[in-house]
Tab-separated table of C-alpha atoms in Angstrom:
chain	number	residue	atom	x	y	z
A	1	MET	CA	136.311	89.317	70.569
A	2	ASP	CA	132.865	89.426	70.637
A	3	TYR	CA	131.006	90.697	73.538
A	4	ILE	CA	127.366	91.338	75.019
A	5	ILE	CA	126.272	94.622	77.407
A	6	GLY	CA	124.096	93.389	80.441
A	7	VAL	CA	122.129	96.400	81.816
A	8	ASP	CA	120.916	97.037	85.313
A	9	ILE	CA	118.621	99.040	86.420
A	10	GLY	CA	118.697	99.805	89.840
A	11	THR	CA	117.041	101.877	92.560
A	12	THR	CA	119.478	104.334	92.635
A	13	SER	CA	121.774	103.817	89.640
A	14	VAL	CA	122.123	102.072	86.711
A	15	LYS	CA	125.343	99.886	85.816
A	16	VAL	CA	126.564	99.059	82.719
A	17	VAL	CA	128.914	95.588	82.390
A	18	LEU	CA	130.881	95.201	79.199
A	19	TYR	CA	131.290	91.597	79.198
A	20	ASN	CA	132.809	88.808	76.047
A	21	THR	CA	131.254	85.524	75.547
A	22	GLN	CA	132.580	83.684	78.235
A	23	GLY	CA	131.322	86.234	80.909
A	24	GLN	CA	134.299	87.707	81.663
A	25	VAL	CA	134.049	91.607	82.622
A	26	LYS	CA	135.687	93.794	80.196
A	27	GLY	CA	134.196	97.824	80.926
A	28	TYR	CA	132.119	99.171	83.433
A	29	ALA	CA	129.918	102.018	84.142
A	30	ASN	CA	127.533	102.754	86.897
A	31	ASN	CA	126.054	106.085	86.820
A	32	GLY	CA	123.442	107.883	89.529
A	33	TYR	CA	120.808	109.398	90.526
A	34	PRO	CA	118.859	110.814	93.511
A	35	LEU	CA	116.060	109.439	95.224
A	36	TYR	CA	113.371	112.113	95.610
A	37	GLN	CA	112.053	112.182	99.190
A	38	ASP	CA	109.786	115.148	100.788
A	39	THR	CA	108.142	113.009	103.255
A	40	SER	CA	108.907	109.895	104.655
A	41	ASP	CA	106.548	107.877	102.918
A	42	MET	CA	107.546	109.335	99.452
A	43	ALA	CA	110.741	107.599	96.899
A	44	GLU	CA	110.180	108.822	93.573
A	45	GLU	CA	113.102	109.271	90.666
A	46	ASP	CA	113.094	110.951	87.724
A	47	PRO	CA	112.545	109.118	84.322
A	48	GLU	CA	114.464	111.400	82.138
A	49	GLN	CA	117.787	110.923	84.411
A	50	ILE	CA	117.711	107.616	84.568
A	51	PHE	CA	116.719	106.920	81.050
A	52	SER	CA	120.172	109.560	80.780
A	53	ALA	CA	122.357	107.502	82.813
A	54	MET	CA	121.318	104.362	81.086
A	55	VAL	CA	122.358	105.914	77.995
A	56	ASN	CA	125.915	107.588	78.905
A	57	GLY	CA	126.563	104.329	80.495
A	58	ILE	CA	126.317	102.366	77.426
A	59	ARG	CA	128.072	105.175	75.689
A	60	THR	CA	131.145	105.625	77.945
A	61	LEU	CA	131.570	101.336	77.293
A	62	SER	CA	131.195	101.838	73.798
A	63	LYS	CA	133.596	104.673	73.597
A	64	LYS	CA	136.281	102.965	75.435
A	65	MET	CA	135.921	99.892	73.746
A	66	HIS	CA	135.535	100.916	70.194
A	67	LEU	CA	132.340	98.552	70.170
A	68	SER	CA	130.921	101.047	67.107
A	69	LYS	CA	133.924	99.438	64.411
A	70	GLY	CA	132.563	95.734	62.765
A	71	ASP	CA	130.128	93.814	64.195
A	72	ASN	CA	131.923	92.532	68.207
A	73	LEU	CA	128.439	93.857	70.349
A	74	LYS	CA	126.096	91.444	69.745
A	75	GLY	CA	123.880	93.201	71.657
A	76	VAL	CA	122.487	94.178	74.583
A	77	SER	CA	119.857	92.988	77.514
A	78	PHE	CA	117.793	94.435	80.371
A	79	SER	CA	117.475	93.308	84.238
A	80	CYS	CA	115.626	96.274	86.144
A	81	ALA	CA	114.259	96.721	90.122
A	82	MET	CA	110.122	95.635	90.356
A	83	HIS	CA	107.131	97.740	91.187
A	84	SER	CA	107.905	101.172	89.791
A	85	LEU	CA	105.521	103.181	87.890
A	86	ILE	CA	105.195	105.833	85.826
A	87	LEU	CA	101.866	107.715	84.102
A	88	LEU	CA	101.878	108.252	80.738
A	89	ASP	CA	100.139	111.138	78.679
A	90	ASP	CA	98.668	110.259	75.343
A	91	HIS	CA	101.771	111.447	73.731
A	92	HIS	CA	103.909	108.805	76.200
A	93	ASN	CA	105.600	111.903	78.523
A	94	PRO	CA	105.738	111.867	82.280
A	95	ILE	CA	103.148	113.118	83.915
A	96	THR	CA	104.625	111.634	86.798
A	97	ARG	CA	107.995	110.449	88.611
A	98	ALA	CA	109.224	107.023	88.371
A	99	ILE	CA	106.950	105.625	91.964
A	100	THR	CA	109.752	103.156	93.408
A	101	TRP	CA	109.641	100.029	95.765
A	102	GLY	CA	110.216	101.825	98.276
A	103	ASP	CA	107.319	104.318	98.372
A	104	ASN	CA	104.511	103.576	101.281
A	105	ARG	CA	102.139	106.395	100.315
A	106	ALA	CA	99.180	103.533	99.495
A	107	VAL	CA	99.642	101.672	102.741
A	108	LYS	CA	95.991	102.918	103.771
A	109	TYR	CA	94.905	101.018	100.514
A	110	ALA	CA	96.928	98.447	100.515
A	111	ASP	CA	95.331	97.611	104.814
A	112	GLU	CA	91.982	97.416	102.701
A	113	LEU	CA	92.592	95.036	100.596
A	114	LYS	CA	94.553	92.382	103.398
A	115	GLU	CA	91.264	93.905	105.968
A	116	ASN	CA	88.581	92.844	102.862
A	117	GLY	CA	90.062	89.276	101.997
A	118	ILE	CA	90.774	90.566	98.424
A	119	GLY	CA	94.172	90.655	98.754
A	120	LYS	CA	94.464	87.436	100.046
A	121	GLU	CA	92.952	86.124	96.692
A	122	LEU	CA	95.139	88.291	94.672
A	123	TYR	CA	98.553	87.337	96.276
A	124	GLN	CA	96.860	83.840	95.094
A	125	LYS	CA	96.393	84.622	91.853
A	126	THR	CA	99.064	86.788	90.993
A	127	GLY	CA	102.156	85.405	93.790
A	128	THR	CA	103.109	89.024	95.042
A	129	PRO	CA	101.921	90.101	98.526
A	130	ILE	CA	99.994	92.962	98.768
A	131	HIS	CA	101.837	95.788	99.917
A	132	PRO	CA	102.318	99.521	98.590
A	133	MET	CA	105.179	98.678	96.664
A	134	THR	CA	103.122	97.104	94.113
A	135	PRO	CA	101.530	98.861	91.234
A	136	LEU	CA	98.504	97.475	92.011
A	137	THR	CA	98.423	99.531	94.851
A	138	LYS	CA	100.497	102.506	93.590
A	139	ILE	CA	97.219	103.444	91.095
A	140	ILE	CA	94.426	102.490	93.275
A	141	TRP	CA	96.393	105.700	96.029
A	142	PHE	CA	96.233	107.123	92.340
A	143	LYS	CA	92.806	107.075	91.868
A	144	HIS	CA	91.579	108.096	95.238
A	145	GLU	CA	94.212	110.403	95.876
A	146	GLN	CA	95.398	112.081	93.095
A	147	PRO	CA	92.616	111.481	90.664
A	148	ASP	CA	93.185	114.258	87.886
A	149	LEU	CA	96.871	112.838	87.412
A	150	TYR	CA	95.237	108.911	86.906
A	151	HIS	CA	92.094	110.480	84.803
A	152	LYS	CA	94.951	112.215	82.782
A	153	ALA	CA	97.560	108.986	82.345
A	154	ARG	CA	96.670	107.231	79.435
A	155	TRP	CA	99.422	104.716	79.693
A	156	PHE	CA	100.419	102.683	83.066
A	157	VAL	CA	104.004	101.994	82.530
A	158	GLY	CA	107.152	100.796	84.989
A	159	ILE	CA	111.055	102.478	84.359
A	160	LYS	CA	112.110	99.461	82.326
A	161	GLU	CA	109.128	99.997	79.551
A	162	TYR	CA	109.594	103.916	79.344
A	163	VAL	CA	113.188	102.900	78.814
A	164	ILE	CA	112.170	100.753	75.911
A	165	TYR	CA	109.795	103.238	74.491
A	166	ARG	CA	112.210	105.789	74.018
A	167	LEU	CA	114.496	103.259	72.428
A	168	PHE	CA	111.943	101.726	70.016
A	169	GLY	CA	108.709	103.268	69.867
A	170	VAL	CA	106.530	100.208	71.307
A	171	LEU	CA	105.451	99.536	74.673
A	172	LYS	CA	106.429	96.043	76.146
A	173	GLU	CA	106.349	94.496	79.533
A	174	ASP	CA	107.905	91.147	80.260
A	175	TYR	CA	106.238	88.435	82.257
A	176	SER	CA	109.072	88.962	84.937
A	177	ILE	CA	108.055	93.065	85.606
A	178	ALA	CA	104.768	92.202	85.003
A	179	ASN	CA	104.531	89.466	87.760
A	180	ALA	CA	105.795	91.594	90.182
A	181	THR	CA	103.044	94.447	89.767
A	182	GLY	CA	100.344	92.707	91.424
A	183	MET	CA	98.036	92.776	88.054
A	184	PHE	CA	99.632	89.275	86.217
A	185	ASN	CA	97.538	86.098	86.714
A	186	ILE	CA	100.940	83.594	87.543
A	187	TYR	CA	98.421	80.852	85.912
A	188	LYS	CA	97.128	82.386	83.030
A	189	MET	CA	100.534	84.371	82.100
A	190	ASP	CA	98.392	87.804	80.951
A	191	TRP	CA	97.194	90.624	83.208
A	192	ASP	CA	94.232	89.203	86.381
A	193	ASP	CA	91.159	90.605	85.465
A	194	GLN	CA	90.346	90.623	89.175
A	195	ALA	CA	93.713	93.458	89.752
A	196	LEU	CA	92.020	95.527	86.131
A	197	GLN	CA	88.561	95.878	87.621
A	198	LEU	CA	90.568	96.592	90.925
A	199	THR	CA	92.401	99.563	89.611
A	200	GLY	CA	90.121	100.950	86.831
A	201	VAL	CA	92.291	100.023	84.273
A	202	LYS	CA	92.220	98.371	80.887
A	203	ARG	CA	94.361	96.036	79.274
A	204	ASP	CA	95.025	98.569	76.231
A	205	GLN	CA	96.587	101.029	78.797
A	206	LEU	CA	98.973	98.428	79.161
A	207	PRO	CA	101.955	97.103	78.346
A	208	GLU	CA	101.688	93.956	75.002
A	209	LEU	CA	103.435	90.840	77.245
A	210	VAL	CA	106.105	89.050	75.640
A	211	ASP	CA	108.550	86.647	77.167
A	212	THR	CA	112.391	87.580	79.072
A	213	THR	CA	113.689	86.516	76.123
A	214	TYR	CA	112.020	88.744	73.338
A	215	GLN	CA	114.258	90.865	70.960
A	216	LEU	CA	113.628	94.215	70.524
A	217	LYS	CA	115.252	95.268	66.987
A	218	GLY	CA	114.938	98.893	65.281
A	219	LEU	CA	116.582	101.053	67.616
A	220	LYS	CA	115.978	104.605	67.084
A	221	GLU	CA	119.109	106.287	64.612
A	222	ASP	CA	119.143	109.361	67.249
A	223	TYR	CA	120.305	106.774	69.677
A	224	ALA	CA	122.260	104.465	68.159
A	225	LYS	CA	124.415	107.525	67.902
A	226	LEU	CA	124.186	108.753	70.959
A	227	MET	CA	124.774	105.277	72.462
A	228	ARG	CA	128.264	104.941	69.692
A	229	ILE	CA	126.403	101.141	68.472
A	230	ASP	CA	124.996	99.973	65.238
A	231	LYS	CA	121.501	100.902	65.256
A	232	ASP	CA	120.927	96.978	63.694
A	233	THR	CA	122.189	95.847	67.931
A	234	PRO	CA	119.611	93.596	69.204
A	235	PHE	CA	118.299	94.054	72.678
A	236	VAL	CA	116.899	91.348	74.756
A	237	ILE	CA	114.309	92.516	77.230
A	238	GLY	CA	115.094	90.433	79.924
A	239	ALA	CA	113.817	90.666	83.421
A	240	SER	CA	113.375	91.304	87.011
A	241	ASP	CA	116.499	91.845	88.902
A	242	GLY	CA	115.558	89.563	91.497
A	243	PRO	CA	115.257	86.475	89.221
A	244	LEU	CA	118.317	87.789	87.402
A	245	ALA	CA	120.212	88.165	90.066
A	246	ASN	CA	119.549	83.667	91.277
A	247	LEU	CA	121.151	83.355	87.857
A	248	GLY	CA	123.917	85.636	88.084
A	249	VAL	CA	125.313	83.940	91.335
A	250	ASN	CA	124.185	79.977	89.807
A	251	ALA	CA	121.731	79.873	92.336
A	252	ILE	CA	119.366	78.417	89.672
A	253	LYS	CA	119.187	74.402	91.498
A	254	PRO	CA	117.393	73.354	92.952
A	255	GLY	CA	118.132	73.611	96.828
A	256	VAL	CA	120.469	76.493	96.418
A	257	GLU	CA	119.430	79.597	98.593
A	258	ALA	CA	120.345	82.977	96.724
A	259	VAL	CA	121.075	85.609	99.798
A	260	THR	CA	121.613	89.747	99.212
A	261	ILE	CA	122.583	91.987	100.793
A	262	GLY	CA	122.666	95.367	99.215
A	263	THR	CA	120.727	98.510	99.851
A	264	SER	CA	118.034	96.188	100.230
A	265	GLY	CA	117.601	92.331	100.377
A	266	ALA	CA	116.841	89.354	99.539
A	267	VAL	CA	116.110	85.836	100.370
A	268	ARG	CA	115.162	83.973	96.652
A	269	ILE	CA	115.337	79.973	95.562
A	270	VAL	CA	114.559	79.272	91.899
A	271	THR	CA	111.773	76.043	91.430
A	272	ASP	CA	110.495	74.515	88.361
A	273	LYS	CA	106.521	75.605	88.708
A	274	PRO	CA	104.766	78.793	90.509
A	275	LYS	CA	104.460	78.638	94.431
A	276	ILE	CA	102.441	79.769	96.651
A	277	ASP	CA	103.035	80.429	100.453
A	278	PRO	CA	99.341	79.723	102.005
A	279	LYS	CA	100.275	82.772	104.849
A	280	GLY	CA	101.498	84.602	101.765
A	281	ARG	CA	105.008	85.595	102.759
A	282	VAL	CA	107.358	85.235	99.850
A	283	PHE	CA	106.728	86.367	96.500
A	284	CYS	CA	106.908	83.902	93.260
A	285	TYR	CA	108.150	85.358	90.657
A	286	TYR	CA	108.451	84.378	86.507
A	287	LEU	CA	112.553	83.857	84.912
A	288	TYR	CA	112.133	81.763	81.984
A	289	LYS	CA	109.818	78.890	81.481
A	290	ASN	CA	109.730	76.120	84.278
A	291	MET	CA	111.629	78.622	86.416
A	292	TRP	CA	109.911	80.491	89.191
A	293	VAL	CA	111.564	82.438	91.637
A	294	ILE	CA	110.161	82.375	94.955
A	295	GLY	CA	111.308	84.266	97.770
A	296	GLY	CA	111.226	87.403	99.545
A	297	PRO	CA	113.104	90.914	99.407
A	298	VAL	CA	113.727	93.172	102.547
A	299	ASN	CA	113.161	97.315	102.645
A	300	ASN	CA	116.437	97.190	105.057
A	301	GLY	CA	119.879	95.640	104.172
A	302	GLY	CA	123.165	98.149	103.993
A	303	ILE	CA	120.442	100.887	104.262
A	304	VAL	CA	120.799	100.684	107.749
A	305	PHE	CA	124.282	100.442	107.969
A	306	ARG	CA	124.229	103.456	106.355
A	307	TRP	CA	122.358	105.248	108.992
A	308	VAL	CA	124.473	103.002	111.738
A	309	ARG	CA	127.289	105.448	109.795
A	310	ASP	CA	125.539	108.622	109.703
A	311	GLN	CA	123.529	108.830	112.884
A	312	LEU	CA	125.298	107.146	115.470
A	313	CYS	CA	129.035	107.019	114.791
A	314	ALA	CA	129.928	110.431	113.415
A	315	PRO	CA	133.036	110.170	115.379
A	316	GLU	CA	134.093	107.191	114.154
A	317	LYS	CA	132.504	108.271	110.927
A	318	VAL	CA	135.815	110.971	111.837
A	319	THR	CA	138.630	109.142	112.064
A	320	ALA	CA	138.091	106.858	109.584
A	321	GLU	CA	138.284	110.363	107.048
A	322	GLN	CA	141.240	111.077	109.431
A	323	LEU	CA	143.325	107.453	108.926
A	324	LYS	CA	141.830	107.504	105.030
A	325	MET	CA	140.092	104.669	106.015
A	326	ASP	CA	136.370	103.197	104.690
A	327	PRO	CA	134.106	103.905	107.568
A	328	TYR	CA	132.376	100.621	107.235
A	329	ASP	CA	136.090	98.488	107.463
A	330	LEU	CA	136.223	100.677	110.591
A	331	LEU	CA	132.846	99.686	112.423
A	332	THR	CA	133.180	96.391	111.561
A	333	LYS	CA	136.655	96.398	112.970
A	334	ILE	CA	134.647	97.824	116.168
A	335	ALA	CA	132.004	95.370	115.875
A	336	SER	CA	133.835	92.178	115.720
A	337	LYS	CA	134.911	93.291	119.511
A	338	VAL	CA	131.674	92.038	120.571
A	339	PRO	CA	130.991	88.830	121.174
A	340	ALA	CA	128.618	87.145	118.858
A	341	GLY	CA	124.614	87.829	120.441
A	342	SER	CA	125.851	91.812	121.548
A	343	ASP	CA	125.262	89.929	124.912
A	344	GLY	CA	121.346	90.156	124.660
A	345	LEU	CA	121.435	93.248	122.383
A	346	ILE	CA	118.622	92.913	119.871
A	347	PHE	CA	118.056	95.470	116.861
A	348	HIS	CA	114.946	95.572	114.260
A	349	PRO	CA	116.147	97.359	111.277
A	350	PHE	CA	112.888	98.230	109.772
A	351	LEU	CA	114.010	101.433	109.791
A	352	GLY	CA	111.900	102.055	106.470
A	353	GLY	CA	108.934	99.354	106.985
A	354	GLU	CA	109.486	96.271	105.566
A	355	ARG	CA	108.639	93.692	102.762
A	356	ALA	CA	109.029	89.814	103.759
A	357	PRO	CA	107.965	88.457	105.820
A	358	ILE	CA	105.989	90.821	107.951
A	359	TRP	CA	104.459	92.904	104.646
A	360	ASP	CA	103.588	95.918	107.357
A	361	ALA	CA	104.965	99.167	106.051
A	362	ASN	CA	104.164	100.775	109.115
A	363	ALA	CA	106.833	98.514	110.556
A	364	ARG	CA	109.744	100.515	112.403
A	365	GLY	CA	113.049	100.067	114.068
A	366	SER	CA	114.159	99.820	117.529
A	367	PHE	CA	116.692	97.920	120.339
A	368	PHE	CA	115.622	95.898	122.856
A	369	GLY	CA	117.520	94.878	125.854
A	370	LEU	CA	119.314	97.789	126.400
A	371	THR	CA	121.910	97.791	129.316
A	372	ARG	CA	124.121	99.846	131.036
A	373	ILE	CA	127.022	97.678	129.983
A	374	HIS	CA	126.326	98.136	126.406
A	375	THR	CA	128.474	100.271	124.114
A	376	ARG	CA	128.556	101.470	120.513
A	377	ALA	CA	130.082	99.255	119.818
A	378	HIS	CA	127.295	96.860	120.633
A	379	MET	CA	124.534	98.404	119.004
A	380	ILE	CA	127.179	98.081	115.562
A	381	ARG	CA	127.495	94.777	115.959
A	382	SER	CA	123.910	93.754	116.770
A	383	ALA	CA	122.487	96.155	113.833
A	384	LEU	CA	124.257	93.862	111.359
A	385	GLU	CA	123.146	91.224	113.040
A	386	GLY	CA	119.243	92.204	112.830
A	387	ILE	CA	119.664	92.796	109.338
A	388	VAL	CA	120.474	89.142	108.818
A	389	TYR	CA	118.026	88.030	111.177
A	390	ASN	CA	115.121	89.738	109.552
A	391	LEU	CA	116.967	87.817	106.106
A	392	TYR	CA	116.374	84.306	108.337
A	393	THR	CA	112.972	84.757	108.764
A	394	VAL	CA	112.602	85.070	105.050
A	395	SER	CA	114.558	82.055	104.490
A	396	LEU	CA	112.242	80.139	107.339
A	397	ALA	CA	108.872	80.675	105.745
A	398	LEU	CA	110.450	80.157	102.401
A	399	GLU	CA	111.998	76.611	104.254
A	400	GLU	CA	108.120	75.738	104.247
A	401	VAL	CA	107.063	76.352	101.286
A	402	CYS	CA	109.976	75.367	98.975
A	403	GLY	CA	112.118	72.596	102.065
A	404	THR	CA	115.518	72.745	103.459
A	405	PRO	CA	118.309	74.933	101.235
A	406	LYS	CA	120.910	72.725	100.220
A	407	SER	CA	123.784	75.708	100.345
A	408	ILE	CA	123.838	79.639	99.966
A	409	GLN	CA	125.246	81.781	97.159
A	410	ALA	CA	125.250	85.244	98.991
A	411	THR	CA	126.158	88.664	97.442
A	412	GLY	CA	125.651	92.363	97.643
A	413	GLY	CA	128.342	94.925	98.890
A	414	PHE	CA	128.540	93.489	102.448
A	415	ALA	CA	130.608	90.567	101.155
A	416	ARG	CA	133.740	92.944	101.435
A	417	SER	CA	133.285	92.432	105.311
A	418	PRO	CA	134.716	88.979	106.766
A	419	LEU	CA	132.527	89.589	109.756
A	420	TRP	CA	129.336	89.994	108.001
A	421	ARG	CA	129.962	86.988	105.359
A	422	GLN	CA	130.595	85.170	109.191
A	423	MET	CA	127.802	86.293	110.448
A	424	LEU	CA	125.194	85.448	108.118
A	425	ALA	CA	126.708	81.411	108.372
A	426	ASP	CA	126.175	81.546	111.395
A	427	ILE	CA	122.343	83.221	111.538
A	428	PHE	CA	121.709	80.613	108.788
A	429	GLU	CA	123.397	77.803	109.965
A	430	GLN	CA	124.286	77.331	106.538
A	431	ASP	CA	128.086	76.798	104.625
A	432	VAL	CA	128.620	80.279	102.748
A	433	THR	CA	129.547	80.696	99.286
A	434	ILE	CA	130.776	84.050	97.810
A	435	PRO	CA	130.876	84.152	94.182
A	436	GLU	CA	133.094	85.838	91.848
A	437	SER	CA	129.973	87.226	89.812
A	438	PHE	CA	131.024	90.984	89.169
A	439	GLU	CA	127.473	92.361	89.834
A	440	GLY	CA	125.707	89.061	89.813
A	441	THR	CA	122.394	90.998	88.061
A	442	ALA	CA	123.867	92.728	85.107
A	443	LEU	CA	125.320	89.101	84.449
A	444	GLY	CA	122.207	87.183	84.667
A	445	ALA	CA	121.228	89.563	82.729
A	446	ALA	CA	123.864	89.401	80.046
A	447	THR	CA	123.566	85.779	80.326
A	448	LEU	CA	119.969	85.897	79.795
A	449	GLY	CA	120.790	87.916	76.845
A	450	MET	CA	123.146	85.271	75.801
A	451	TYR	CA	120.833	82.450	75.409
A	452	SER	CA	117.723	84.511	73.580
A	453	LEU	CA	120.450	85.443	70.846
A	454	GLY	CA	121.996	81.914	70.751
A	455	ILE	CA	125.497	82.362	72.129
A	456	ILE	CA	125.388	80.027	74.400
A	457	ASP	CA	122.555	76.584	74.488
A	458	HIS	CA	121.374	76.771	78.573
A	459	LEU	CA	121.171	79.465	80.846
A	460	SER	CA	122.767	76.597	83.401
A	461	ASP	CA	125.678	77.686	80.955
A	462	VAL	CA	125.956	80.684	83.857
A	463	LYS	CA	128.421	77.986	86.185
A	464	ASN	CA	131.482	79.080	83.402
A	465	PHE	CA	131.188	82.219	84.651
A	466	VAL	CA	130.451	82.140	87.771
A	467	GLY	CA	133.951	81.383	90.646
A	468	VAL	CA	134.360	81.295	94.571
A	469	THR	CA	136.021	84.406	96.382
A	470	HIS	CA	135.178	83.398	99.752
A	471	SER	CA	133.449	80.227	102.000
A	472	HIS	CA	132.454	80.630	105.543
A	473	LYS	CA	130.882	77.649	107.794
A	474	PRO	CA	128.780	77.633	110.911
A	475	ASN	CA	130.903	78.354	114.318
A	476	PRO	CA	129.366	76.300	116.245
A	477	LYS	CA	129.782	78.621	119.404
A	478	ASN	CA	128.332	81.609	117.695
A	479	TYR	CA	125.502	79.674	115.864
A	480	GLN	CA	124.469	78.124	119.639
A	481	VAL	CA	124.316	82.021	121.224
A	482	TYR	CA	122.017	82.662	117.659
A	483	ARG	CA	119.671	79.502	118.304
A	484	GLU	CA	118.923	81.098	121.798
A	485	LEU	CA	118.398	84.829	120.668
A	486	MET	CA	116.317	84.371	117.390
A	487	PRO	CA	113.180	83.062	118.862
A	488	ILE	CA	113.070	86.135	121.098
A	489	TYR	CA	114.011	88.084	117.888
A	490	ILE	CA	110.455	86.222	116.091
A	491	ARG	CA	108.442	86.486	120.014
A	492	LEU	CA	109.718	89.896	119.738
A	493	SER	CA	108.629	91.016	116.245
A	494	ARG	CA	105.144	89.611	116.576
A	495	HIS	CA	104.598	91.707	119.992
A	496	LEU	CA	105.722	94.866	119.002
A	497	GLN	CA	103.415	94.402	114.956
A	498	THR	CA	100.470	95.491	117.328
A	499	GLU	CA	101.823	99.281	117.459
A	500	TYR	CA	103.408	99.746	114.466
A	501	LYS	CA	100.637	101.127	113.065
A	502	ASN	CA	99.740	103.549	116.068
A	503	ILE	CA	103.305	104.543	116.162
A	504	ALA	CA	103.072	105.097	112.708
A	505	ASP	CA	99.981	107.446	112.255
A	506	PHE	CA	101.620	109.484	115.172
A	507	GLN	CA	104.755	110.259	112.936
A	508	ARG	CA	102.649	110.827	110.105
A	509	ARG	CA	100.532	113.106	111.755
A	510	HIS	CA	103.237	115.146	113.215
A	511	GLU	CA	105.066	114.628	110.071
A	512	VAL	CA	101.978	117.046	108.431
A	513	ASN	CA	101.883	119.334	110.940
A	514	LYS	CA	105.603	120.208	111.341
A	515	LYS	CA	105.083	121.202	107.378
């Protein structure tokens, strides 16, 4: 039997999935690593820990499936989280950790670009909204706040580029990852001159740009032995995780919207050419020729539910342990006793700043409408609703750019909850399908790899790999309630946005004073 490996380098773990060439899962490894957050704005990872997690994942599957025997492993293909930045010295050694998309320390410089109008110019050329998540603003932050490291750096790369260099000794960057740096011109398909000038980075300090189907060969022999695969195994460079998530759930036809709620979340739709939002609310990222993914990412998905579990529901967490239940299952069961709309309790889920659609790293979370009748059960449900409300505002922005979606393919950890799935259908007022697509982003990478290697003829062949696990239709009683509450949620967001910077500045000052 022939196989292909999809490698998904994520924010907190590397997932390595072995598929046969019919898209069926034959093996799985998931190796985690810590996120370093010494301050509320910091979010870093150790590149060596990520690299080791990837190598060990492939080794685990190779050993289990005897991939070193014969030529049954046809290739390895990558997906990777966007917006990471690592500074390398002359010898390609990291002089920083990997600064992830969740790092907000460049907020001051992102705000300046927005205020002086340069940010809008850059967005119109790069398709990447101005935000401290981008390597563009991170490099500017290093230039001003860490000048010694900035001047010591010979190369500016992301985590995928670092992994590829370790494996093959070359610096290559695919168009999709480059697109998300905020420094890539989507019309010229090259690094943008204005962005380079702003950062002070020269072209020869950045990796060579290649298409997402580019094949790497000549794997270093010591790593081939360590991973127990043939050194001639081709590696396909792949793309970024958002676009590949669309591919992996078969949301690549016009009008099919992909909604993801994992640790973070996103709403995305595929078009045949670049599209820019005049209001700058959504991104435009490359997947492959004539396939551009338009959408918006949110910082606050399942991580908010984790906060609810740990900070608001300690007694329920203990109860779940005693009953040997998943605490999330218990919390959603409790939330299901509360009616849609949580009796008028609204939650803004901005616990880690926010990206789409407000692109405000200073955004902060809040409960609104609390009365004496509200219980912890109401707070649990309103938190789940708030996550979906925010995703729906992204969908509204996307609708202005790409038109009304015809259907939704929804994925992520949230899909285990019938309550949360139905909530999505009710708030979006759309039929929702949960694809039978194990680790959709890794499947997207594997599908792109199979296409590059000539195993399949078209990317649309992914439809043969994806089934259906659940379908939900909007409940009229519920969506009528949400129709009343959504305008309040949106107006309230606008009112609060005028104070986000003030409260964020207060918190940062006092955070510093506590050290």
